[in-house]
DNA sequence: GCTGAGCTTCCATATCACGGAAGTCTCGTT
DNA sequence: AACGAGACTTCCGTGATATGGAAGCTCAGC
């Protein structure tokens, strides 16, 4: 017939819908229908139908100008994620204490695949400015939190990360896999990590692991200070104590 | 044949998937497959397939004990919601100032349909304990923020709310539609709202509207204080000033 | 009034979702 | 050890539901 054409074989509808949602990023939090269709590799009419369905539920919302953005319903749902908001709520008072005591930046992160996701960040009064964003991702290889999370990640992930390309941020960034492996072993024996000017040339961070009720490492805290301000070895006990306190709070809450 | 039966007519796969996600609440953040199937009114094998798809993408994660919970990916996505995390980030410094100055509780909320959603809550040092939870919902009729949001909601929503059942929390809760309409008119002319012991018998809240760059009311702030501590009319200018500052910050950020 | 970009609707087709049933796994009980 | 109940996983014949090309629509710019 004139109308109607063989439906193209594609993928599960659910996956396609989430792939469209995935196009929203910090850098581009608002997208038009045609941008979604183009970047998502989906025919316009299909994108239109999927998006309409997402709007109906509240996963997306529409601006007066016609562009779409992530809806409040999705934010509400996300707030139920134990590794996101849940962790954040339990840890917050401890992180605030840590920030008060040290007057430095505090970071809380979890591992997601071969990267880390920042769950909370508290800026110390007059501390080094830090670029991280809550909800943002970063490599596991360079930061204090990253080294802790990588050190306690499954071997599979470690091999994956160490075998792949390791991003360099400063001239002191460790990119040699063998040396990184030794650093990770140190992190496991010492119970804390040190990242000395590996991300920026003037900052240093000390991280420690947070465990769940089964003893698994589920998150990491770190202090980020200006290089030369304090010795990492002075900071380590402070961070470890805070991490241990959070671990206990976590175990109790379950 | 023995195997295979007529596929039951149901609904869009996307809707069904999100309806399953909707079963997760603050009270029940972890659910097993059979709970999802039962409460979602979905055959077990169908639930299994849908959930598997959600896990593959990262919307759900699985515990060691087999139960499911909202995944980190969803939290990351939610963090991109302009009316959720986006608003929160812009408003936070102002809310902290307000909390510091007044030493009382500060609340930030937006309207979602015929309810409100709390986007941020800051507990003042030694202030009345407040039960609200970030990400939680509440009626539009009783609180300071709720009255502001309702006063500036579309007529359709107002009629819907005032025509429906109005929840009573204390003996002072206003449940008479006509009287509520007069209160809403006052809110619009005064530029602030007062909820005097309408939610709990010992607390009082004063709310003010936050506007976007087009002048639309998109959110509301309030101070929640113990009854008798301070006059609402003393608090009003403070809250309004804060709301106006947030409105400006919001307009600039766009 | 024409052009073009972005959006919306339509509908014949067949892909993909559907779910009953059978199989597996893990307990706790006899 | 054998049994049984409950929860989960896999299988696969069927057709309901998602698909996308094309046509229609809206609006701004020329």
Coordinates of C-alpha atoms (C1' of nucleotides) in Angstrom, one line a residue:
Chain A
X1 CA 0.0 0.0 0.0
X2 CA 1.0 3.6 -0.3
X3 CA 1.0 4.3 3.5
X4 CA 2.8 2.2 6.0
X5 CA 6.2 0.7 5.6
X6 CA 7.9 -2.4 7.0
X7 CA 8.7 -1.6 10.6
X8 CA 12.5 -1.5 11.0
X9 CA 14.0 -4.0 13.4
X10 CA 15.5 -2.1 16.3
X11 CA 15.6 -2.9 20.0
X12 CA 13.5 -3.2 23.1
X13 CA 11.3 -0.1 23.5
X14 CA 12.4 0.4 27.1
X15 CA 16.1 0.5 26.1
X16 CA 15.4 3.0 23.4
X17 CA 13.5 5.2 25.8
X18 CA 16.3 5.2 28.4
X19 CA 18.8 5.8 25.7
X20 CA 16.9 9.0 24.8
X21 CA 17.0 10.0 28.5
X22 CA 20.7 9.3 28.5
X23 CA 21.2 12.1 26.0
X24 CA 20.6 14.7 28.7
X25 CA 23.8 15.7 30.4
X26 CA 25.0 18.5 32.6
X27 CA 26.3 20.3 29.6
X28 CA 23.0 19.9 27.7
X29 CA 20.1 19.6 30.2
X30 CA 17.6 20.8 27.6
X31 CA 17.0 19.2 24.2
X32 CA 14.5 19.6 21.5
X33 CA 12.7 16.7 19.8
X34 CA 14.8 16.8 16.7
X35 CA 18.0 16.9 18.7
X36 CA 16.8 13.9 20.6
X37 CA 16.0 12.1 17.3
X38 CA 19.2 13.1 15.7
X39 CA 21.6 12.3 18.5
X40 CA 19.7 9.2 19.6
X41 CA 19.7 7.8 16.1
X42 CA 15.9 7.4 16.1
X43 CA 13.5 8.4 13.4
X44 CA 11.7 11.6 14.3
X45 CA 8.2 10.1 14.5
X46 CA 9.5 7.3 16.7
X47 CA 11.2 9.8 19.0
X48 CA 8.0 11.8 19.1
X49 CA 6.1 8.8 20.3
X50 CA 8.7 7.7 22.9
X51 CA 9.0 11.2 24.2
X52 CA 5.3 11.7 24.5
X53 CA 5.2 8.5 26.6
X54 CA 8.0 9.8 28.9
X55 CA 6.2 13.1 29.3
X56 CA 2.9 11.4 30.1
X57 CA 4.6 9.6 33.0
X58 CA 6.6 12.7 34.1
X59 CA 10.1 11.5 33.3
X60 CA 10.4 14.4 30.9
X61 CA 8.9 17.9 31.1
X62 CA 8.4 20.4 28.4
X63 CA 9.5 24.0 28.5
X64 CA 7.3 26.8 27.2
X65 CA 9.8 27.1 24.4
X66 CA 9.2 23.5 23.3
X67 CA 12.4 21.9 24.5
X68 CA 12.4 19.0 26.9
X69 CA 14.2 18.5 30.2
X70 CA 14.4 15.9 32.9
X71 CA 11.2 15.9 35.0
X72 CA 10.7 16.2 38.7
X73 CA 9.3 12.6 38.9
X74 CA 12.6 11.3 37.9
X75 CA 14.3 13.4 40.5
X76 CA 11.9 12.0 43.1
X77 CA 12.7 8.5 42.0
X78 CA 16.4 9.1 42.0
X79 CA 16.1 10.3 45.6
X80 CA 15.2 6.7 46.5
X81 CA 18.6 5.3 45.3
X82 CA 20.4 3.9 48.3
X83 CA 23.7 4.5 46.8
X84 CA 22.8 8.1 45.9
X85 CA 20.5 10.2 48.1
X86 CA 20.3 7.4 50.7
X87 CA 24.1 7.3 51.3
X88 CA 24.3 11.0 51.1
X89 CA 21.7 11.6 53.9
X90 CA 23.4 9.2 56.3
X91 CA 26.9 10.5 55.6
X92 CA 26.1 14.2 55.5
X93 CA 26.4 15.1 59.3
X94 CA 29.8 13.3 59.4
X95 CA 31.0 15.1 56.3
X96 CA 30.0 18.4 57.8
X97 CA 31.9 17.6 60.9
X98 CA 34.9 16.7 58.9
X99 CA 34.7 19.9 56.9
X100 CA 34.3 21.9 60.1
X101 CA 37.3 20.3 61.8
X102 CA 39.6 20.5 58.8
X103 CA 38.2 23.6 57.1
X104 CA 39.0 21.8 53.9
X105 CA 37.0 20.3 51.0
X106 CA 35.3 17.0 51.6
X107 CA 34.2 14.6 48.9
X108 CA 32.0 11.5 49.0
X109 CA 31.9 9.1 46.0
X110 CA 30.8 5.6 44.9
X111 CA 32.0 3.4 42.0
X112 CA 29.8 2.9 39.0
X113 CA 31.3 0.5 36.5
X114 CA 34.8 1.7 35.7
X115 CA 34.2 5.3 36.9
X116 CA 33.3 7.1 40.1
X117 CA 30.3 9.2 40.8
X118 CA 30.4 12.1 43.3
X119 CA 27.6 11.8 45.7
X120 CA 28.4 14.8 47.9
X121 CA 30.9 17.6 48.0
X122 CA 31.3 20.2 50.8
X123 CA 33.5 23.2 50.2
X124 CA 35.6 24.1 53.2
X125 CA 35.8 27.8 54.2
X126 CA 38.4 29.3 52.0
X127 CA 39.8 25.9 50.8
X128 CA 41.2 25.2 47.3
X129 CA 38.4 25.5 44.8
X130 CA 37.4 22.1 43.5
X131 CA 35.7 21.5 40.1
X132 CA 33.7 18.4 40.9
X133 CA 29.9 18.4 40.7
X134 CA 27.5 16.3 42.7
X135 CA 26.2 13.7 40.3
X136 CA 29.3 14.0 38.1
X137 CA 31.6 11.2 36.9
X138 CA 35.3 10.9 37.0
X139 CA 38.1 8.4 36.4
X140 CA 39.0 6.0 39.1
X141 CA 42.8 6.4 38.6
X142 CA 43.7 9.8 39.9
X143 CA 41.7 11.1 42.9
X144 CA 41.9 10.0 46.6
X145 CA 38.4 8.6 46.4
X146 CA 39.1 7.0 43.1
X147 CA 42.1 5.1 44.3
X148 CA 40.2 3.7 47.3
X149 CA 37.3 2.6 45.1
X150 CA 39.6 1.0 42.5
X151 CA 41.7 -0.7 45.2
X152 CA 38.6 -2.5 46.4
X153 CA 36.9 -3.1 43.1
X154 CA 36.5 -6.6 41.6
X155 CA 39.7 -7.8 39.8
X156 CA 37.8 -7.7 36.5
X157 CA 37.3 -3.9 36.9
X158 CA 40.8 -3.3 38.0
X159 CA 42.2 -5.2 35.0
X160 CA 39.8 -3.3 32.7
X161 CA 40.9 0.1 34.1
X162 CA 44.6 -0.6 34.3
X163 CA 44.6 -2.3 30.9
X164 CA 42.9 0.6 29.2
X165 CA 43.9 4.1 28.5
X166 CA 44.8 6.0 31.7
X167 CA 44.1 9.7 31.6
X168 CA 46.8 12.1 32.5
X169 CA 45.9 15.4 34.3
X170 CA 49.2 16.7 35.5
X171 CA 52.9 15.7 35.1
X172 CA 52.6 13.8 38.4
X173 CA 49.6 11.7 37.4
X174 CA 50.6 8.1 37.7
X175 CA 49.8 6.3 34.5
X176 CA 52.1 3.3 34.7
X177 CA 49.8 0.2 35.4
X178 CA 52.5 -1.6 37.4
X179 CA 53.1 1.4 39.6
X180 CA 49.3 1.9 40.0
X181 CA 49.0 -1.7 41.1
X182 CA 51.5 -1.2 43.8
X183 CA 49.7 2.0 45.0
X184 CA 46.5 0.1 45.1
X185 CA 48.1 -2.7 47.3
X186 CA 49.3 0.1 49.6
X187 CA 45.8 1.5 49.8
X188 CA 44.6 -1.9 50.9
X189 CA 47.2 -2.4 53.5
X190 CA 47.2 1.2 54.9
X191 CA 43.5 1.7 54.8
X192 CA 43.8 5.1 53.1
X193 CA 44.9 6.6 49.8
X194 CA 47.0 9.6 48.8
X195 CA 46.7 11.4 45.5
X196 CA 49.4 14.0 45.5
X197 CA 49.0 16.6 42.8
X198 CA 47.7 14.0 40.4
X199 CA 44.6 15.9 39.4
X200 CA 45.7 19.5 39.6
X201 CA 49.1 20.9 40.3
X202 CA 48.2 22.5 43.6
X203 CA 45.9 20.1 45.3
X204 CA 46.3 16.8 47.2
X205 CA 43.7 14.4 48.5
X206 CA 43.5 11.7 51.1
X207 CA 40.8 9.1 50.8
X208 CA 39.4 6.3 53.0
X209 CA 37.0 3.4 52.4
X210 CA 33.4 3.2 53.7
X211 CA 32.2 -0.3 54.3
X212 CA 28.7 -1.8 54.4
X213 CA 27.3 -4.2 57.0
X214 CA 29.0 -7.1 55.2
X215 CA 32.4 -5.4 55.2
X216 CA 32.3 -4.6 51.5
X217 CA 33.7 -1.3 50.3
X218 CA 30.7 0.7 49.0
X219 CA 31.9 4.3 49.0
X220 CA 34.9 6.5 49.8
X221 CA 35.5 9.8 51.5
X222 CA 38.3 12.2 51.0
X223 CA 39.8 15.5 52.1
X224 CA 41.1 17.7 49.3
X225 CA 43.7 20.3 50.5
X226 CA 46.1 22.7 48.9
X227 CA 49.5 21.1 48.4
X228 CA 51.9 22.2 51.2
X229 CA 49.1 23.0 53.7
X230 CA 49.2 19.8 55.6
X231 CA 51.0 16.5 55.4
X232 CA 48.9 13.7 54.0
X233 CA 49.9 11.5 56.9
X234 CA 48.4 14.0 59.3
X235 CA 45.1 14.0 57.5
X236 CA 44.9 10.2 57.1
X237 CA 43.7 9.4 60.6
X238 CA 41.1 12.1 60.4
X239 CA 39.6 10.8 57.2
X240 CA 39.8 7.2 58.3
X241 CA 38.0 8.0 61.5
X242 CA 35.3 9.8 59.6
X243 CA 35.0 6.9 57.1
X244 CA 34.7 4.4 60.0
X245 CA 32.0 6.5 61.6
X246 CA 30.0 6.6 58.4
X247 CA 30.4 2.8 58.0
X248 CA 28.9 2.3 61.4
X249 CA 26.0 4.6 60.7
X250 CA 25.4 2.8 57.5
X251 CA 25.4 -0.6 59.1
X252 CA 22.9 0.6 61.8
X253 CA 20.5 2.1 59.2
X254 CA 20.0 -1.2 57.4
Chain B
X1 CA -0.5 -25.9 21.2
X2 CA 0.5 -26.7 24.7
X3 CA 3.0 -23.8 24.9
X4 CA 2.3 -20.2 24.0
X5 CA -0.9 -18.4 24.7
X6 CA -2.5 -15.4 23.2
X7 CA -0.5 -12.4 24.3
X8 CA -2.7 -10.4 26.7
X9 CA -3.6 -6.9 25.6
X10 CA -1.9 -4.5 28.0
X11 CA -0.3 -1.1 27.5
X12 CA 2.8 0.5 26.2
X13 CA 5.9 -1.3 27.5
X14 CA 7.4 2.0 28.6
X15 CA 4.5 2.9 30.8
X16 CA 4.5 -0.6 32.4
X17 CA 8.2 -0.3 33.2
X18 CA 7.8 3.1 34.8
X19 CA 4.8 1.9 36.7
X20 CA 7.0 -0.8 38.2
X21 CA 9.6 1.9 39.2
X22 CA 6.8 3.8 40.8
X23 CA 6.2 1.0 43.3
X24 CA 9.4 2.0 45.0
X25 CA 8.7 4.5 47.8
X26 CA 10.5 6.0 50.8
X27 CA 8.7 3.4 53.0
X28 CA 9.7 0.5 50.7
X29 CA 12.9 1.3 48.9
X30 CA 13.7 -2.4 48.3
X31 CA 11.3 -4.9 46.6
X32 CA 11.7 -8.4 45.4
X33 CA 10.6 -9.6 42.0
X34 CA 7.4 -11.2 43.2
X35 CA 6.5 -8.1 45.2
X36 CA 6.9 -6.1 42.0
X37 CA 4.8 -8.5 40.0
X38 CA 2.1 -8.7 42.7
X39 CA 1.8 -5.0 43.5
X40 CA 2.3 -3.9 39.9
X41 CA -0.5 -6.3 38.7
X42 CA 1.9 -7.8 36.2
X43 CA 2.5 -11.5 35.5
X44 CA 5.7 -12.8 37.1
X45 CA 7.4 -13.7 33.8
X46 CA 6.6 -10.2 32.4
X47 CA 7.9 -8.5 35.5
X48 CA 11.0 -10.5 35.2
X49 CA 11.6 -9.4 31.6
X50 CA 10.9 -5.8 32.4
X51 CA 13.0 -5.7 35.5
X52 CA 15.9 -7.4 33.6
X53 CA 15.8 -4.6 31.1
X54 CA 15.8 -2.0 33.8
X55 CA 18.7 -3.6 35.5
X56 CA 20.6 -3.8 32.2
X57 CA 20.4 -0.1 31.8
X58 CA 21.0 0.7 35.5
X59 CA 17.7 2.0 36.5
X60 CA 17.5 -0.8 39.0
X61 CA 20.2 -2.6 40.9
X62 CA 20.1 -5.9 42.6
X63 CA 21.1 -6.6 46.2
X64 CA 23.2 -9.6 47.2
X65 CA 20.0 -10.9 48.8
X66 CA 18.1 -10.8 45.5
X67 CA 15.9 -7.7 46.1
X68 CA 15.9 -4.7 43.8
X69 CA 16.4 -1.1 44.5
X70 CA 16.6 2.2 42.5
X71 CA 20.0 2.4 40.7
X72 CA 22.6 5.1 40.8
X73 CA 22.0 5.8 37.1
X74 CA 18.6 7.0 37.9
X75 CA 19.9 9.2 40.6
X76 CA 22.4 10.7 38.2
X77 CA 19.6 11.4 35.7
X78 CA 17.5 12.9 38.4
X79 CA 20.3 15.3 39.3
X80 CA 19.7 16.9 35.9
X81 CA 16.1 17.9 36.7
X82 CA 16.0 21.7 36.6
X83 CA 13.1 21.8 39.1
X84 CA 14.9 19.4 41.4
X85 CA 18.7 19.4 41.9
X86 CA 19.0 22.4 39.5
X87 CA 16.8 24.6 41.6
X88 CA 18.3 23.3 44.8
X89 CA 21.8 24.2 43.8
X90 CA 21.0 27.7 42.9
X91 CA 18.9 28.3 46.0
X92 CA 21.1 26.6 48.5
X93 CA 23.4 29.5 49.5
X94 CA 20.4 31.8 50.0
X95 CA 18.6 29.2 52.1
X96 CA 21.6 28.8 54.2
X97 CA 21.8 32.5 54.8
X98 CA 18.2 32.6 55.7
X99 CA 18.7 29.7 58.1
X100 CA 21.7 31.4 59.7
X101 CA 19.9 34.7 60.2
X102 CA 16.7 33.3 61.6
X103 CA 18.2 30.2 63.2
X104 CA 14.9 28.5 62.1
X105 CA 13.9 25.8 59.7
X106 CA 13.9 26.7 56.0
X107 CA 12.0 24.8 53.3
X108 CA 12.0 25.0 49.5
X109 CA 9.3 23.3 47.5
X110 CA 7.8 23.1 44.0
X111 CA 4.3 22.1 42.8
X112 CA 3.9 18.8 41.0
X113 CA 0.3 18.4 39.9
X114 CA -2.0 18.8 42.9
X115 CA 0.7 18.3 45.5
X116 CA 4.0 19.8 46.5
X117 CA 7.4 18.2 46.5
X118 CA 10.1 19.4 49.0
X119 CA 13.3 20.2 47.2
X120 CA 15.4 21.2 50.2
X121 CA 15.1 21.5 53.9
X122 CA 17.6 23.1 56.3
X123 CA 17.2 22.5 60.0
X124 CA 17.9 25.6 62.0
X125 CA 20.0 25.2 65.2
X126 CA 17.6 24.1 67.9
X127 CA 14.5 24.9 65.9
X128 CA 11.2 23.0 66.0
X129 CA 11.8 19.5 64.6
X130 CA 10.1 19.2 61.2
X131 CA 9.1 15.9 59.7
X132 CA 9.5 16.7 56.0
X133 CA 11.8 14.8 53.8
X134 CA 13.6 16.1 50.7
X135 CA 11.9 14.4 47.8
X136 CA 8.8 13.9 49.8
X137 CA 5.2 15.0 48.8
X138 CA 2.6 16.9 50.7
X139 CA -0.8 18.6 50.3
X140 CA -0.9 22.1 48.9
X141 CA -3.5 23.3 51.3
X142 CA -1.9 23.5 54.7
X143 CA 1.8 24.6 54.7
X144 CA 3.3 28.0 54.0
X145 CA 5.0 26.8 50.8
X146 CA 1.8 25.0 49.8
X147 CA -0.4 28.1 50.1
X148 CA 2.0 30.1 47.9
X149 CA 2.2 27.4 45.3
X150 CA -1.6 26.9 45.3
X151 CA -2.3 30.6 45.1
X152 CA -0.3 30.8 41.9
X153 CA -1.4 27.5 40.4
X154 CA -3.6 27.4 37.3
X155 CA -7.3 27.8 38.0
X156 CA -7.9 24.2 37.0
X157 CA -5.6 22.9 39.7
X158 CA -7.1 25.3 42.3
X159 CA -10.6 24.1 41.5
X160 CA -9.4 20.5 41.6
X161 CA -7.8 20.9 45.0
X162 CA -10.5 23.0 46.6
X163 CA -13.3 20.9 45.1
X164 CA -11.7 17.6 46.4
X165 CA -11.2 16.3 49.9
X166 CA -9.1 18.7 52.0
X167 CA -7.0 16.9 54.6
X168 CA -7.2 18.1 58.2
X169 CA -4.0 18.0 60.4
X170 CA -4.9 20.1 63.4
X171 CA -8.1 21.8 64.7
X172 CA -6.8 25.0 63.1
X173 CA -6.4 23.5 59.7
X174 CA -8.5 25.5 57.2
X175 CA -10.7 23.1 55.3
X176 CA -13.5 25.4 54.1
X177 CA -13.0 26.0 50.4
X178 CA -14.4 29.5 50.5
X179 CA -12.2 30.6 53.3
X180 CA -9.2 29.0 51.6
X181 CA -10.0 31.0 48.4
X182 CA -9.9 34.2 50.5
X183 CA -6.6 33.2 52.0
X184 CA -5.2 32.5 48.5
X185 CA -6.3 35.9 47.3
X186 CA -4.5 37.4 50.4
X187 CA -1.4 35.5 49.5
X188 CA -1.5 37.0 46.0
X189 CA -1.9 40.5 47.2
X190 CA 0.5 40.4 50.1
X191 CA 3.2 38.4 48.4
X192 CA 3.5 36.0 51.3
X193 CA 1.5 33.3 53.1
X194 CA 1.0 32.4 56.7
X195 CA 0.1 28.9 57.9
X196 CA -0.5 29.3 61.7
X197 CA -0.6 25.9 63.4
X198 CA -2.4 24.3 60.5
X199 CA 0.0 21.4 60.2
X200 CA 1.1 20.8 63.8
X201 CA -0.2 22.4 66.9
X202 CA 3.1 24.1 67.8
X203 CA 4.5 25.3 64.5
X204 CA 3.8 28.2 62.1
X205 CA 5.2 28.9 58.7
X206 CA 5.6 31.9 56.5
X207 CA 6.1 31.3 52.7
X208 CA 7.0 33.5 49.7
X209 CA 7.0 32.9 46.0
X210 CA 10.0 32.4 43.7
X211 CA 9.6 33.6 40.1
X212 CA 11.4 32.5 37.0
X213 CA 12.6 34.9 34.3
X214 CA 9.1 35.1 32.8
X215 CA 7.6 36.1 36.1
X216 CA 5.9 32.7 36.6
X217 CA 5.9 31.3 40.2
X218 CA 8.0 28.2 40.0
X219 CA 8.8 27.5 43.6
X220 CA 8.3 28.7 47.2
X221 CA 10.4 29.2 50.3
X222 CA 9.3 29.2 53.9
X223 CA 10.5 29.6 57.4
X224 CA 9.0 27.2 59.9
X225 CA 9.1 28.5 63.5
X226 CA 7.7 27.4 66.9
X227 CA 4.4 29.2 67.6
X228 CA 4.9 32.1 69.8
X229 CA 8.5 32.6 69.0
X230 CA 8.1 35.3 66.5
X231 CA 5.3 37.2 64.8
X232 CA 4.6 36.0 61.2
X233 CA 4.6 39.6 60.1
X234 CA 8.1 40.1 61.3
X235 CA 9.2 37.0 59.4
X236 CA 7.5 37.9 56.2
X237 CA 9.9 40.6 54.9
X238 CA 12.8 38.3 55.6
X239 CA 11.3 35.4 53.6
X240 CA 10.2 37.7 50.8
X241 CA 13.7 39.2 50.5
X242 CA 15.2 35.7 50.3
X243 CA 12.7 34.6 47.7
X244 CA 13.4 37.6 45.6
X245 CA 17.1 37.0 45.8
X246 CA 16.6 33.4 44.6
X247 CA 14.3 34.6 41.8
X248 CA 17.1 36.9 40.6
X249 CA 19.7 34.2 40.8
X250 CA 17.4 31.9 38.9
X251 CA 16.9 34.4 36.1
X252 CA 20.6 35.0 35.8
X253 CA 21.4 31.3 35.5
X254 CA 19.2 30.7 32.5
Chain C
dG1 C1' 2.8 34.1 -0.5
dC2 C1' 6.6 31.2 -0.5
dT3 C1' 10.3 28.4 1.8
dG4 C1' 12.2 25.7 5.3
dA5 C1' 12.8 23.8 9.9
dG6 C1' 10.6 21.6 13.4
dC7 C1' 6.8 19.2 15.0
dT8 C1' 2.4 16.2 14.8
dT9 C1' -0.6 12.7 13.0
dC10 C1' -1.6 8.7 10.2
dC11 C1' -1.6 3.8 9.3
dA12 C1' -0.1 -0.8 6.9
dT13 C1' 3.2 -3.9 8.5
dA14 C1' 5.8 -7.4 11.2
dT15 C1' 8.8 -7.1 15.1
dC16 C1' 9.0 -7.6 19.6
dA17 C1' 6.5 -8.0 23.8
dC18 C1' 3.4 -11.1 25.9
dG19 C1' 2.5 -14.6 29.6
dG20 C1' 1.3 -19.7 30.6
dA21 C1' 3.8 -23.4 31.6
dA22 C1' 7.7 -26.1 32.7
dG23 C1' 12.3 -26.1 34.8
dT24 C1' 15.6 -24.7 38.5
dC25 C1' 17.1 -23.2 43.1
dT26 C1' 16.8 -22.6 48.0
dC27 C1' 14.9 -23.2 52.0
dG28 C1' 12.7 -25.3 56.0
dT29 C1' 10.2 -29.5 57.4
dT30 C1' 9.4 -34.3 58.1
Chain D
dA1 C1' 17.5 -38.0 52.6
dA2 C1' 13.2 -37.1 50.6
dC3 C1' 9.6 -33.8 50.2
dG4 C1' 7.2 -29.5 49.5
dA5 C1' 6.5 -24.6 49.2
dG6 C1' 7.9 -20.3 47.4
dA7 C1' 10.7 -17.4 44.6
dC8 C1' 13.0 -17.0 40.5
dT9 C1' 14.4 -18.2 35.6
dT10 C1' 13.8 -19.8 30.9
dC11 C1' 11.2 -21.2 26.9
dC12 C1' 8.5 -20.2 22.9
dG13 C1' 3.8 -19.9 20.0
dT14 C1' 1.0 -16.1 19.2
dG15 C1' -0.7 -11.5 18.0
dA16 C1' -0.9 -7.0 20.1
dT17 C1' 1.8 -3.2 19.9
dA18 C1' 5.7 -0.5 18.3
dT19 C1' 7.5 1.0 14.1
dG20 C1' 8.8 4.7 10.6
dG21 C1' 7.9 6.8 5.9
dA22 C1' 5.0 10.0 4.2
dA23 C1' 1.8 13.7 4.4
dG24 C1' -0.1 17.6 7.0
dC25 C1' 0.6 21.3 10.2
dT26 C1' 2.6 25.6 12.4
dC27 C1' 5.3 29.4 12.6
dA28 C1' 9.1 32.7 11.4
dG29 C1' 11.8 34.8 8.0
dC30 C1' 12.1 36.7 3.6

